[in-house]
Each structure stands twice: as structure tokens, then as C-alpha cells.
Amino acid sequence: MKLFKHLKKISTAGLFGSALLLSACASDGLIRGTGDMGIVIERATGSVLVVDNTKDETITRVNGLGDLSHASAVYSRDARYAYVFGRDGGLSKVDILKGELVKRVIQGGNSIGGAISQDGKLVAVSNYEPGGVRVFDAKTLEMVADIPANDGSKTVGLADAPGNVFMVSLWDDGEIWKLDFSKGLTPAITKFKDIGTNPYDALISPDGRYYVAGLFGEDGLAKLDLWNEAKGVTRILDHYGKGEQKLPVYKMPHLEGWAVAGDLMFLPAVGRHELLVLDKNTWKEVGRIPVHGQPIFAMAQPGGKYIWVNFSVPKNDTIQVIDVQQLKIIKTMKPGKGVLHMEFTPRGEKVWMSVRDENRVDIYRTDSFEKVGSIEATKPSGIFFTDRAHKIGL
């Protein structure tokens, strides 16, 4: 009987303690999952909106992130923290559950993007000024590695690869570098030279095998097979614009927005009003799709049946949807001026679009193309949902 009374006291105390813990966590706003959360960059005000893509609403705004005129973000492994890379060289760590800026460091003078390592312990930033790549402890944002580029070359196309590896391209020198942190904080660096003129951005395939850099100075792309590095860099789509008059490039396309659907890949052609269609097994061109303007993002809807495309100025009020099986446009939409970015909910039933010049984010169903919601945002640009935490290269 005494033992039963003792156990009863322990049980009651345990329940009381649990209740206190739940109450404390609830007061901090922590009792919820992050799987349907994300952030929206407000480029003009140095702020981000923390959003819920189930309820289609804003949770809170976090201020003080500096110049976000060209910003991107990655997530911690537990999808609680967003690391935001600002144009002013700022690296910001945001707690999306608490809606707080945890820490911000100015790590360079002009940065263009970043990545997080496979184990989630390192955050890398690529820089225009002073060039090179700087790497930080994900918990503390203390710098753990400074990797200067040749003669201060701008670095672009920074992406994570399996094995705690970062891949990056050098704009000024036409090189690809592999930064291998698998053995510690002093990386083994492998340099692939003479890949082409002015790599402007790059992508890594969803399986982490191929790193592909677009070339601004010439028609073509540079491909590196990370499973067979000894073969070096090969050229694909060489001279894809041969015989055609070059158009002025109003905005560089983003290769990280490339689309893989079935056995096909869809890439924006630099300065052209078309998408290039490749066979993903051979990396050879199998078609082209004329589109409304110069494409910026070509994104595959989860499920792979449709490709959604947005465009640069002066035609950035339009979205076009391409049927992968038919290789033709099936829907043209006009959400508003300055459609800069799209993001699908994790399973693809909805798509969010930033409409910068009209200060809002629009939400559409992907099965009916019906607009089902809208949230106010100040000059919104990038939209980043937390499912990116579990994808290579995002």
C-alpha cells in the first residue's frame, strides 16, 4: 500500500511537471510543428514574414535583417531556424517558432547566396565582395573557415552536396571548386579549371550527383559528375543559340529553379524567350518551348506533370504553365506586376507567388488554377517553405 501511495505521488508530480512544461512551451509559441511553415522575404524593409501554408496566413514579421534586395534562405535540419543571406553581406539566423532574430553577422560586403551542409552543422556563404566563400558554425554563426578565391573572384552557384561538401563556381576565372569538409574544418579543395566564360549560377541535381553551371559569356553549360570526378567537366548544350540574334538580358535566370519531370529537364535559356528541354539520361537537347518572355524560374510542380514559369522585366506580370507530356503551354495567368518567385506547398496542391509591385503574395490551387488566398507583404520576393530542409541543393 505504501508503495502504491509513493508511485501515485510520483505520477501526480510528473503530470504536474509535464503540465508546467507544456504551459511554458505554449507561452513561447513552440507547441506546433514546422512542416507547414516558411518565410517570405520583404526585400525593401529588411524583414521576413513567417507564414503558415496550411492556413494560408502570416504568423508574424521579423525585422532587422538588412539589405534583402537579393536574398535567399536555407533551413536547419529540424526546420526551426532559417538562415537568410542578404545582399549586404549579412547572414541572419531566424527562429521561426519564436519569431525572433537570433543573431546576425556581416560576413562580407556583397553576398549572393548560401548553403547548409549535409549534417546541418555548417553554413556557407558565397561572396561578390570580397569574393570567395566563408563558412560558419550553424549554432553560433562563428566563422570557422575563410576560403578566398583567385584574385578575389566573385563566387556564385553555391550548393550543398552529399558528404559535407560545398560546390561553387568562380565568375571571373571560369572555374568550379569542390570544398570538402568531411574530414574537419579545413576543407580539401579540388579545382576544375577552364569550364567556360563567366559561370553565373549553378544547380545540383536532386540526387546530389551532377553539378551544372550556366555560362553567361557563351552559349552552353558546364557539367560535373560528382560520382566520376576524374572525368572532369564536360560541356552540354554547346552553342544552343547558334545562328540566332542575341537579345539583351534583363535579368539572369536562376538555375536553382530548374525543373526535372519524368525523363525530361527544363532549363531557361539566357536572354531568350524559350525553355530548353533535355533528356535527363543523355543531357542532350530534345526540344524547345517558346514562352512569353525571358524565363527566370522554371519550376516543376510536385508530381512532375506541370512546369510553372515566370519572367523578367518588362513581362514580369505573367505566369505560364506547361504540360510535360504535351510540351506545350496550357495556362497563361496574369497575377500582377512583379511576379518574382513561386513556391509550392510540400505536396503541390497549392502554389504561392510573390507579386512585388502590388505588395502581396497570391495563393492558387494547382488543380484548378483558382486563386484561393492572398496575404499582404511589403515588396515580397523569395518564398521559402521548410520542406527545403530535407532536399539537396535547396
Tab-separated table of C-alpha atoms in Angstrom:
chain	number	residue	atom	x	y	z
A	1	MET	CA	0.000	0.000	0.000
A	2	LYS	CA	2.820	2.398	0.879
A	3	LEU	CA	4.496	1.652	-2.457
A	4	PHE	CA	1.244	2.419	-4.304
A	5	LYS	CA	0.898	5.759	-2.484
A	6	HIS	CA	4.505	6.595	-3.344
A	7	LEU	CA	4.003	5.789	-7.027
A	8	LYS	CA	0.817	7.847	-7.017
A	9	LYS	CA	2.734	10.834	-5.653
A	10	ILE	CA	5.426	10.433	-8.326
A	11	SER	CA	2.787	10.130	-11.053
A	12	THR	CA	0.952	13.234	-9.850
A	13	ALA	CA	4.182	15.200	-9.635
A	14	GLY	CA	5.179	14.003	-13.111
A	15	LEU	CA	1.878	15.086	-14.595
A	16	PHE	CA	2.121	18.455	-12.846
A	17	GLY	CA	5.652	18.933	-14.172
A	18	SER	CA	4.569	17.997	-17.671
A	19	ALA	CA	1.711	20.460	-17.487
A	20	LEU	CA	4.102	23.205	-16.425
A	21	LEU	CA	6.433	22.327	-19.310
A	22	LEU	CA	3.592	22.370	-21.834
A	23	SER	CA	2.336	25.664	-20.426
A	24	ALA	CA	5.806	27.223	-20.637
A	25	CYS	CA	6.327	25.988	-24.185
A	26	ALA	CA	2.895	27.192	-25.243
A	27	SER	CA	3.647	30.661	-23.879
A	28	ASP	CA	6.732	30.692	-26.127
A	29	GLY	CA	4.638	29.642	-29.122
A	30	LEU	CA	6.562	26.367	-29.536
A	31	ILE	CA	3.781	23.772	-29.461
A	32	ARG	CA	3.399	23.219	-33.170
A	33	GLY	CA	5.268	21.535	-35.966
A	34	THR	CA	7.223	23.488	-38.553
A	35	GLY	CA	6.379	21.311	-41.569
A	36	ASP	CA	3.820	23.739	-42.980
A	37	MET	CA	5.733	26.907	-42.137
A	38	GLY	CA	8.047	29.135	-44.150
A	39	ILE	CA	9.252	32.662	-44.706
A	40	VAL	CA	8.594	35.374	-47.267
A	41	ILE	CA	11.364	37.893	-47.947
A	42	GLU	CA	10.282	41.542	-47.780
A	43	ARG	CA	13.065	42.974	-49.872
A	44	ALA	CA	12.553	46.706	-49.290
A	45	THR	CA	12.238	46.665	-45.493
A	46	GLY	CA	14.844	44.138	-44.365
A	47	SER	CA	12.183	41.889	-42.899
A	48	VAL	CA	10.686	38.436	-43.348
A	49	LEU	CA	7.168	37.185	-42.816
A	50	VAL	CA	6.813	33.871	-41.017
A	51	VAL	CA	3.877	32.122	-42.675
A	52	ASP	CA	1.610	29.082	-42.355
A	53	ASN	CA	0.863	27.376	-45.686
A	54	THR	CA	-1.970	25.255	-44.307
A	55	LYS	CA	-3.985	28.196	-43.024
A	56	ASP	CA	-2.598	30.495	-45.756
A	57	GLU	CA	-1.779	33.246	-43.309
A	58	THR	CA	1.012	35.298	-41.769
A	59	ILE	CA	2.115	34.318	-38.268
A	60	THR	CA	4.499	37.184	-37.546
A	61	ARG	CA	7.084	39.540	-39.024
A	62	VAL	CA	10.780	39.533	-38.111
A	63	ASN	CA	12.686	42.786	-38.684
A	64	GLY	CA	16.320	43.841	-38.721
A	65	LEU	CA	17.782	41.629	-41.469
A	66	GLY	CA	19.425	44.408	-43.503
A	67	ASP	CA	19.537	44.615	-47.305
A	68	LEU	CA	17.348	41.839	-48.708
A	69	SER	CA	17.183	43.153	-52.275
A	70	HIS	CA	18.622	39.845	-53.442
A	71	ALA	CA	18.120	37.360	-50.627
A	72	SER	CA	17.869	33.612	-50.246
A	73	ALA	CA	17.462	31.214	-47.337
A	74	VAL	CA	18.140	27.676	-46.147
A	75	TYR	CA	16.870	25.768	-43.107
A	76	SER	CA	18.330	23.849	-40.188
A	77	ARG	CA	17.790	20.089	-40.121
A	78	ASP	CA	14.943	20.413	-37.610
A	79	ALA	CA	13.349	23.130	-39.784
A	80	ARG	CA	13.189	25.538	-36.856
A	81	TYR	CA	15.844	28.024	-37.961
A	82	ALA	CA	16.042	29.894	-41.240
A	83	TYR	CA	19.441	31.195	-42.354
A	84	VAL	CA	18.914	34.261	-44.529
A	85	PHE	CA	21.633	35.547	-46.867
A	86	GLY	CA	21.383	39.292	-47.574
A	87	ARG	CA	22.899	41.348	-50.352
A	88	ASP	CA	24.821	43.491	-47.856
A	89	GLY	CA	26.880	40.515	-46.694
A	90	GLY	CA	24.575	39.835	-43.763
A	91	LEU	CA	23.974	36.297	-42.519
A	92	SER	CA	20.926	36.115	-40.261
A	93	LYS	CA	19.625	33.243	-38.141
A	94	VAL	CA	15.862	33.419	-37.575
A	95	ASP	CA	13.895	31.287	-35.104
A	96	ILE	CA	10.617	30.809	-36.973
A	97	LEU	CA	8.850	29.271	-33.953
A	98	LYS	CA	9.565	32.196	-31.668
A	99	GLY	CA	9.510	34.744	-34.484
A	100	GLU	CA	12.860	36.154	-33.429
A	101	LEU	CA	16.142	37.173	-34.993
A	102	VAL	CA	18.619	35.001	-33.078
A	103	LYS	CA	21.814	36.515	-34.477
A	104	ARG	CA	23.071	38.486	-37.455
A	105	VAL	CA	26.656	38.880	-38.666
A	106	ILE	CA	28.077	40.958	-41.503
A	107	GLN	CA	30.427	38.456	-43.095
A	108	GLY	CA	31.187	40.280	-46.371
A	109	GLY	CA	30.434	43.344	-48.429
A	110	ASN	CA	28.182	41.851	-51.088
A	111	SER	CA	26.929	38.278	-50.907
A	112	ILE	CA	24.785	36.319	-53.316
A	113	GLY	CA	23.645	33.121	-51.604
A	114	GLY	CA	24.466	30.255	-49.310
A	115	ALA	CA	24.048	26.612	-48.402
A	116	ILE	CA	23.935	24.336	-45.367
A	117	SER	CA	25.986	21.160	-45.009
A	118	GLN	CA	24.553	17.664	-45.082
A	119	ASP	CA	24.949	17.257	-41.306
A	120	GLY	CA	23.454	20.691	-40.657
A	121	LYS	CA	26.484	21.935	-38.728
A	122	LEU	CA	27.966	24.348	-41.283
A	123	VAL	CA	26.504	27.291	-43.181
A	124	ALA	CA	28.473	28.576	-46.178
A	125	VAL	CA	28.117	31.948	-47.920
A	126	SER	CA	29.334	32.900	-51.399
A	127	ASN	CA	30.500	36.461	-51.929
A	128	TYR	CA	30.854	39.017	-54.675
A	129	GLU	CA	32.855	41.195	-52.305
A	130	PRO	CA	35.464	40.244	-51.139
A	131	GLY	CA	34.939	37.117	-53.234
A	132	GLY	CA	35.475	33.567	-52.065
A	133	VAL	CA	33.425	31.517	-49.608
A	134	ARG	CA	33.093	31.874	-45.851
A	135	VAL	CA	31.809	29.083	-43.634
A	136	PHE	CA	30.113	29.412	-40.248
A	137	ASP	CA	29.092	27.263	-37.309
A	138	ALA	CA	25.327	26.827	-37.685
A	139	LYS	CA	24.679	27.159	-33.945
A	140	THR	CA	26.781	30.204	-33.132
A	141	LEU	CA	27.415	31.863	-36.530
A	142	GLU	CA	31.097	31.987	-35.631
A	143	MET	CA	33.277	31.811	-38.752
A	144	VAL	CA	35.174	28.517	-38.992
A	145	ALA	CA	36.697	28.778	-42.494
A	146	ASP	CA	37.601	31.578	-44.900
A	147	ILE	CA	38.295	30.391	-48.439
A	148	PRO	CA	39.463	33.239	-50.707
A	149	ALA	CA	39.036	32.906	-54.445
A	150	ASN	CA	41.674	33.600	-57.091
A	151	ASP	CA	42.313	37.343	-57.196
A	152	GLY	CA	39.064	37.992	-55.339
A	153	SER	CA	36.833	36.366	-57.965
A	154	LYS	CA	33.087	36.585	-57.407
A	155	THR	CA	31.640	33.250	-56.338
A	156	VAL	CA	28.234	32.039	-57.470
A	157	GLY	CA	26.149	28.878	-57.627
A	158	LEU	CA	26.999	27.724	-54.102
A	159	ALA	CA	25.277	24.396	-53.395
A	160	ASP	CA	25.485	21.604	-50.845
A	161	ALA	CA	26.450	18.122	-51.988
A	162	PRO	CA	26.473	14.801	-50.116
A	163	GLY	CA	29.338	14.148	-47.716
A	164	ASN	CA	29.549	17.644	-46.170
A	165	VAL	CA	30.691	19.079	-49.483
A	166	PHE	CA	30.002	22.516	-50.936
A	167	MET	CA	30.233	23.199	-54.664
A	168	VAL	CA	30.812	26.706	-56.012
A	169	SER	CA	31.642	28.453	-59.309
A	170	LEU	CA	34.007	31.382	-59.911
A	171	TRP	CA	32.538	34.051	-62.179
A	172	ASP	CA	35.774	35.845	-63.061
A	173	ASP	CA	38.004	32.813	-63.502
A	174	GLY	CA	35.720	30.254	-65.128
A	175	GLU	CA	36.288	27.532	-62.538
A	176	ILE	CA	34.306	25.115	-60.351
A	177	TRP	CA	35.579	24.340	-56.849
A	178	LYS	CA	34.706	21.418	-54.610
A	179	LEU	CA	35.062	22.246	-50.900
A	180	ASP	CA	35.153	19.001	-48.909
A	181	PHE	CA	34.545	19.395	-45.159
A	182	SER	CA	34.106	15.679	-44.463
A	183	LYS	CA	37.394	15.443	-42.518
A	184	GLY	CA	37.085	18.602	-40.446
A	185	LEU	CA	37.037	22.385	-40.664
A	186	THR	CA	39.991	22.665	-43.042
A	187	PRO	CA	38.476	21.719	-46.383
A	188	ALA	CA	40.107	19.676	-49.095
A	189	ILE	CA	39.738	21.833	-52.211
A	190	THR	CA	39.527	20.401	-55.715
A	191	LYS	CA	39.622	22.906	-58.588
A	192	PHE	CA	38.174	22.286	-62.038
A	193	LYS	CA	39.560	24.923	-64.389
A	194	ASP	CA	38.650	26.329	-67.803
A	195	ILE	CA	34.977	25.360	-67.608
A	196	GLY	CA	33.838	28.300	-69.762
A	197	THR	CA	33.319	32.049	-69.601
A	198	ASN	CA	31.513	33.654	-66.662
A	199	PRO	CA	29.561	30.938	-64.853
A	200	TYR	CA	26.638	32.952	-63.470
A	201	ASP	CA	24.699	30.386	-61.432
A	202	ALA	CA	24.609	26.649	-60.888
A	203	LEU	CA	22.408	23.807	-59.757
A	204	ILE	CA	22.870	20.392	-58.252
A	205	SER	CA	20.634	17.506	-59.260
A	206	PRO	CA	18.137	16.281	-56.644
A	207	ASP	CA	20.170	13.102	-56.098
A	208	GLY	CA	23.337	15.140	-55.486
A	209	ARG	CA	25.219	13.593	-58.397
A	210	TYR	CA	25.528	16.352	-61.001
A	211	TYR	CA	26.647	19.948	-60.550
A	212	VAL	CA	25.822	22.115	-63.577
A	213	ALA	CA	26.947	25.721	-64.078
A	214	GLY	CA	25.346	28.069	-66.589
A	215	LEU	CA	27.698	30.213	-68.681
A	216	PHE	CA	26.864	33.844	-69.291
A	217	GLY	CA	29.806	34.540	-71.599
A	218	GLU	CA	28.946	31.801	-74.081
A	219	ASP	CA	26.086	29.519	-75.073
A	220	GLY	CA	26.310	26.318	-73.100
A	221	LEU	CA	26.589	24.790	-69.649
A	222	ALA	CA	29.371	23.032	-67.734
A	223	LYS	CA	28.517	19.679	-66.113
A	224	LEU	CA	30.473	17.838	-63.428
A	225	ASP	CA	29.589	14.271	-62.446
A	226	LEU	CA	30.449	14.053	-58.739
A	227	TRP	CA	30.399	10.254	-58.895
A	228	ASN	CA	33.101	10.313	-61.575
A	229	GLU	CA	35.133	13.429	-60.906
A	230	ALA	CA	38.203	12.081	-62.678
A	231	LYS	CA	36.428	12.587	-65.986
A	232	GLY	CA	36.416	16.315	-65.318
A	233	VAL	CA	33.946	18.900	-66.555
A	234	THR	CA	32.062	18.305	-69.791
A	235	ARG	CA	30.086	20.764	-71.906
A	236	ILE	CA	26.399	20.340	-72.602
A	237	LEU	CA	24.054	22.342	-74.844
A	238	ASP	CA	27.073	23.847	-76.548
A	239	HIS	CA	26.116	26.711	-78.890
A	240	TYR	CA	22.400	26.352	-78.193
A	241	GLY	CA	21.884	29.891	-79.514
A	242	LYS	CA	23.943	29.486	-82.688
A	243	GLY	CA	22.555	31.420	-85.633
A	244	GLU	CA	20.133	33.433	-83.514
A	245	GLN	CA	20.307	37.121	-82.730
A	246	LYS	CA	21.215	37.709	-79.090
A	247	LEU	CA	18.707	39.625	-77.005
A	248	PRO	CA	19.524	41.982	-74.113
A	249	VAL	CA	19.460	40.092	-70.813
A	250	TYR	CA	17.190	41.957	-68.410
A	251	LYS	CA	17.660	39.543	-65.507
A	252	MET	CA	19.733	36.421	-65.095
A	253	PRO	CA	17.718	33.192	-64.923
A	254	HIS	CA	18.007	31.134	-61.753
A	255	LEU	CA	19.267	27.650	-62.421
A	256	GLU	CA	18.274	26.528	-58.916
A	257	GLY	CA	14.737	26.839	-60.189
A	258	TRP	CA	15.320	24.217	-62.869
A	259	ALA	CA	12.711	21.534	-63.332
A	260	VAL	CA	13.008	17.756	-63.540
A	261	ALA	CA	9.863	15.946	-64.621
A	262	GLY	CA	9.836	12.305	-65.692
A	263	ASP	CA	12.730	11.753	-68.073
A	264	LEU	CA	12.980	15.428	-69.008
A	265	MET	CA	14.697	18.527	-67.662
A	266	PHE	CA	13.638	22.116	-68.347
A	267	LEU	CA	16.142	24.964	-68.265
A	268	PRO	CA	15.717	28.681	-69.004
A	269	ALA	CA	17.745	29.893	-71.983
A	270	VAL	CA	19.772	33.018	-71.169
A	271	GLY	CA	18.269	36.071	-72.825
A	272	ARG	CA	15.820	34.024	-74.935
A	273	HIS	CA	12.087	33.568	-74.922
A	274	GLU	CA	12.244	29.824	-74.590
A	275	LEU	CA	12.821	26.852	-72.334
A	276	LEU	CA	15.372	24.238	-73.303
A	277	VAL	CA	14.203	20.638	-72.887
A	278	LEU	CA	16.815	17.959	-72.158
A	279	ASP	CA	16.755	14.204	-71.852
A	280	LYS	CA	17.943	13.679	-68.269
A	281	ASN	CA	19.699	10.420	-69.173
A	282	THR	CA	21.772	11.793	-72.056
A	283	TRP	CA	21.869	15.522	-71.218
A	284	LYS	CA	21.078	16.253	-74.852
A	285	GLU	CA	18.539	18.757	-76.110
A	286	VAL	CA	15.292	17.156	-77.246
A	287	GLY	CA	13.161	20.248	-77.727
A	288	ARG	CA	12.419	23.898	-77.074
A	289	ILE	CA	9.277	25.597	-75.864
A	290	PRO	CA	8.598	29.212	-76.904
A	291	VAL	CA	7.339	31.184	-73.916
A	292	HIS	CA	6.017	34.642	-73.060
A	293	GLY	CA	9.353	36.299	-72.260
A	294	GLN	CA	12.790	35.677	-70.797
A	295	PRO	CA	12.225	32.949	-68.183
A	296	ILE	CA	13.626	33.353	-64.676
A	297	PHE	CA	12.343	30.300	-62.809
A	298	ALA	CA	11.102	27.093	-64.429
A	299	MET	CA	9.749	25.004	-61.563
A	300	ALA	CA	8.261	21.522	-61.546
A	301	GLN	CA	5.038	21.129	-59.624
A	302	PRO	CA	5.342	18.222	-57.155
A	303	GLY	CA	4.178	15.193	-59.076
A	304	GLY	CA	6.050	16.394	-62.164
A	305	LYS	CA	3.105	16.849	-64.516
A	306	TYR	CA	3.380	20.610	-64.967
A	307	ILE	CA	6.156	23.207	-65.212
A	308	TRP	CA	5.439	26.738	-63.934
A	309	VAL	CA	7.442	29.609	-65.440
A	310	ASN	CA	7.816	33.281	-64.528
A	311	PHE	CA	9.601	36.015	-66.465
A	312	SER	CA	11.931	39.008	-66.276
A	313	VAL	CA	11.001	42.628	-66.868
A	314	PRO	CA	9.265	44.024	-68.804
A	315	LYS	CA	6.992	40.957	-68.906
A	316	ASN	CA	7.061	40.011	-65.247
A	317	ASP	CA	3.305	40.161	-64.687
A	318	THR	CA	2.779	36.716	-66.214
A	319	ILE	CA	2.945	33.041	-65.248
A	320	GLN	CA	2.743	30.233	-67.790
A	321	VAL	CA	2.059	26.562	-67.064
A	322	ILE	CA	3.470	23.871	-69.360
A	323	ASP	CA	2.124	20.340	-69.692
A	324	VAL	CA	5.105	17.985	-69.581
A	325	GLN	CA	3.527	15.278	-71.731
A	326	GLN	CA	2.383	17.650	-74.452
A	327	LEU	CA	5.346	20.057	-74.157
A	328	LYS	CA	3.022	22.991	-74.635
A	329	ILE	CA	1.576	25.858	-72.654
A	330	ILE	CA	-1.839	25.059	-71.191
A	331	LYS	CA	-2.388	28.125	-68.999
A	332	THR	CA	-1.318	31.771	-69.022
A	333	MET	CA	-2.038	33.800	-65.896
A	334	LYS	CA	-1.633	37.485	-65.040
A	335	PRO	CA	-1.326	37.688	-61.237
A	336	GLY	CA	0.057	41.259	-61.266
A	337	LYS	CA	3.190	43.319	-61.706
A	338	GLY	CA	6.475	41.918	-60.475
A	339	VAL	CA	5.859	38.198	-60.040
A	340	LEU	CA	9.316	37.372	-58.706
A	341	HIS	CA	9.095	33.982	-57.080
A	342	MET	CA	6.930	30.872	-56.735
A	343	GLU	CA	6.909	28.183	-54.071
A	344	PHE	CA	4.810	25.015	-53.982
A	345	THR	CA	3.403	23.576	-50.799
A	346	PRO	CA	5.246	20.341	-49.981
A	347	ARG	CA	2.832	18.059	-51.844
A	348	GLY	CA	1.958	20.568	-54.525
A	349	GLU	CA	-1.749	21.253	-54.008
A	350	LYS	CA	-1.094	24.997	-53.870
A	351	VAL	CA	1.454	27.464	-55.178
A	352	TRP	CA	2.378	30.792	-53.573
A	353	MET	CA	3.505	33.692	-55.793
A	354	SER	CA	5.125	36.939	-54.692
A	355	VAL	CA	3.640	39.936	-56.528
A	356	ARG	CA	6.234	42.509	-55.552
A	357	ASP	CA	4.860	45.658	-57.170
A	358	GLU	CA	1.413	45.128	-55.687
A	359	ASN	CA	2.641	44.295	-52.160
A	360	ARG	CA	1.064	40.901	-51.758
A	361	VAL	CA	1.538	37.161	-52.050
A	362	ASP	CA	-1.149	35.312	-54.015
A	363	ILE	CA	-2.083	31.675	-53.417
A	364	TYR	CA	-3.508	29.426	-56.151
A	365	ARG	CA	-4.748	25.863	-56.327
A	366	THR	CA	-2.681	23.890	-58.808
A	367	ASP	CA	-5.516	21.635	-59.991
A	368	SER	CA	-7.948	24.401	-60.970
A	369	PHE	CA	-5.615	27.456	-61.218
A	370	GLU	CA	-8.105	29.195	-58.929
A	371	LYS	CA	-6.862	31.950	-56.644
A	372	VAL	CA	-7.758	30.883	-53.113
A	373	GLY	CA	-5.948	33.375	-50.937
A	374	SER	CA	-3.725	36.403	-50.602
A	375	ILE	CA	-1.602	37.910	-47.841
A	376	GLU	CA	-0.233	41.415	-47.521
A	377	ALA	CA	3.540	41.749	-47.817
A	378	THR	CA	5.857	44.707	-48.381
A	379	LYS	CA	7.683	44.248	-51.695
A	380	PRO	CA	7.817	40.440	-51.382
A	381	SER	CA	10.360	38.399	-53.318
A	382	GLY	CA	11.663	34.970	-52.275
A	383	ILE	CA	9.337	32.438	-50.654
A	384	PHE	CA	10.966	29.553	-48.783
A	385	PHE	CA	8.981	26.737	-47.163
A	386	THR	CA	10.541	24.438	-44.576
A	387	ASP	CA	10.360	21.254	-46.674
A	388	ARG	CA	13.542	22.618	-48.282
A	389	ALA	CA	15.350	21.490	-45.117
A	390	HIS	CA	15.290	17.917	-46.394
A	391	LYS	CA	16.250	18.483	-50.029
A	392	ILE	CA	19.730	18.544	-51.563
A	393	GLY	CA	20.667	21.861	-53.141
A	394	LEU	CA	17.856	23.851	-51.540
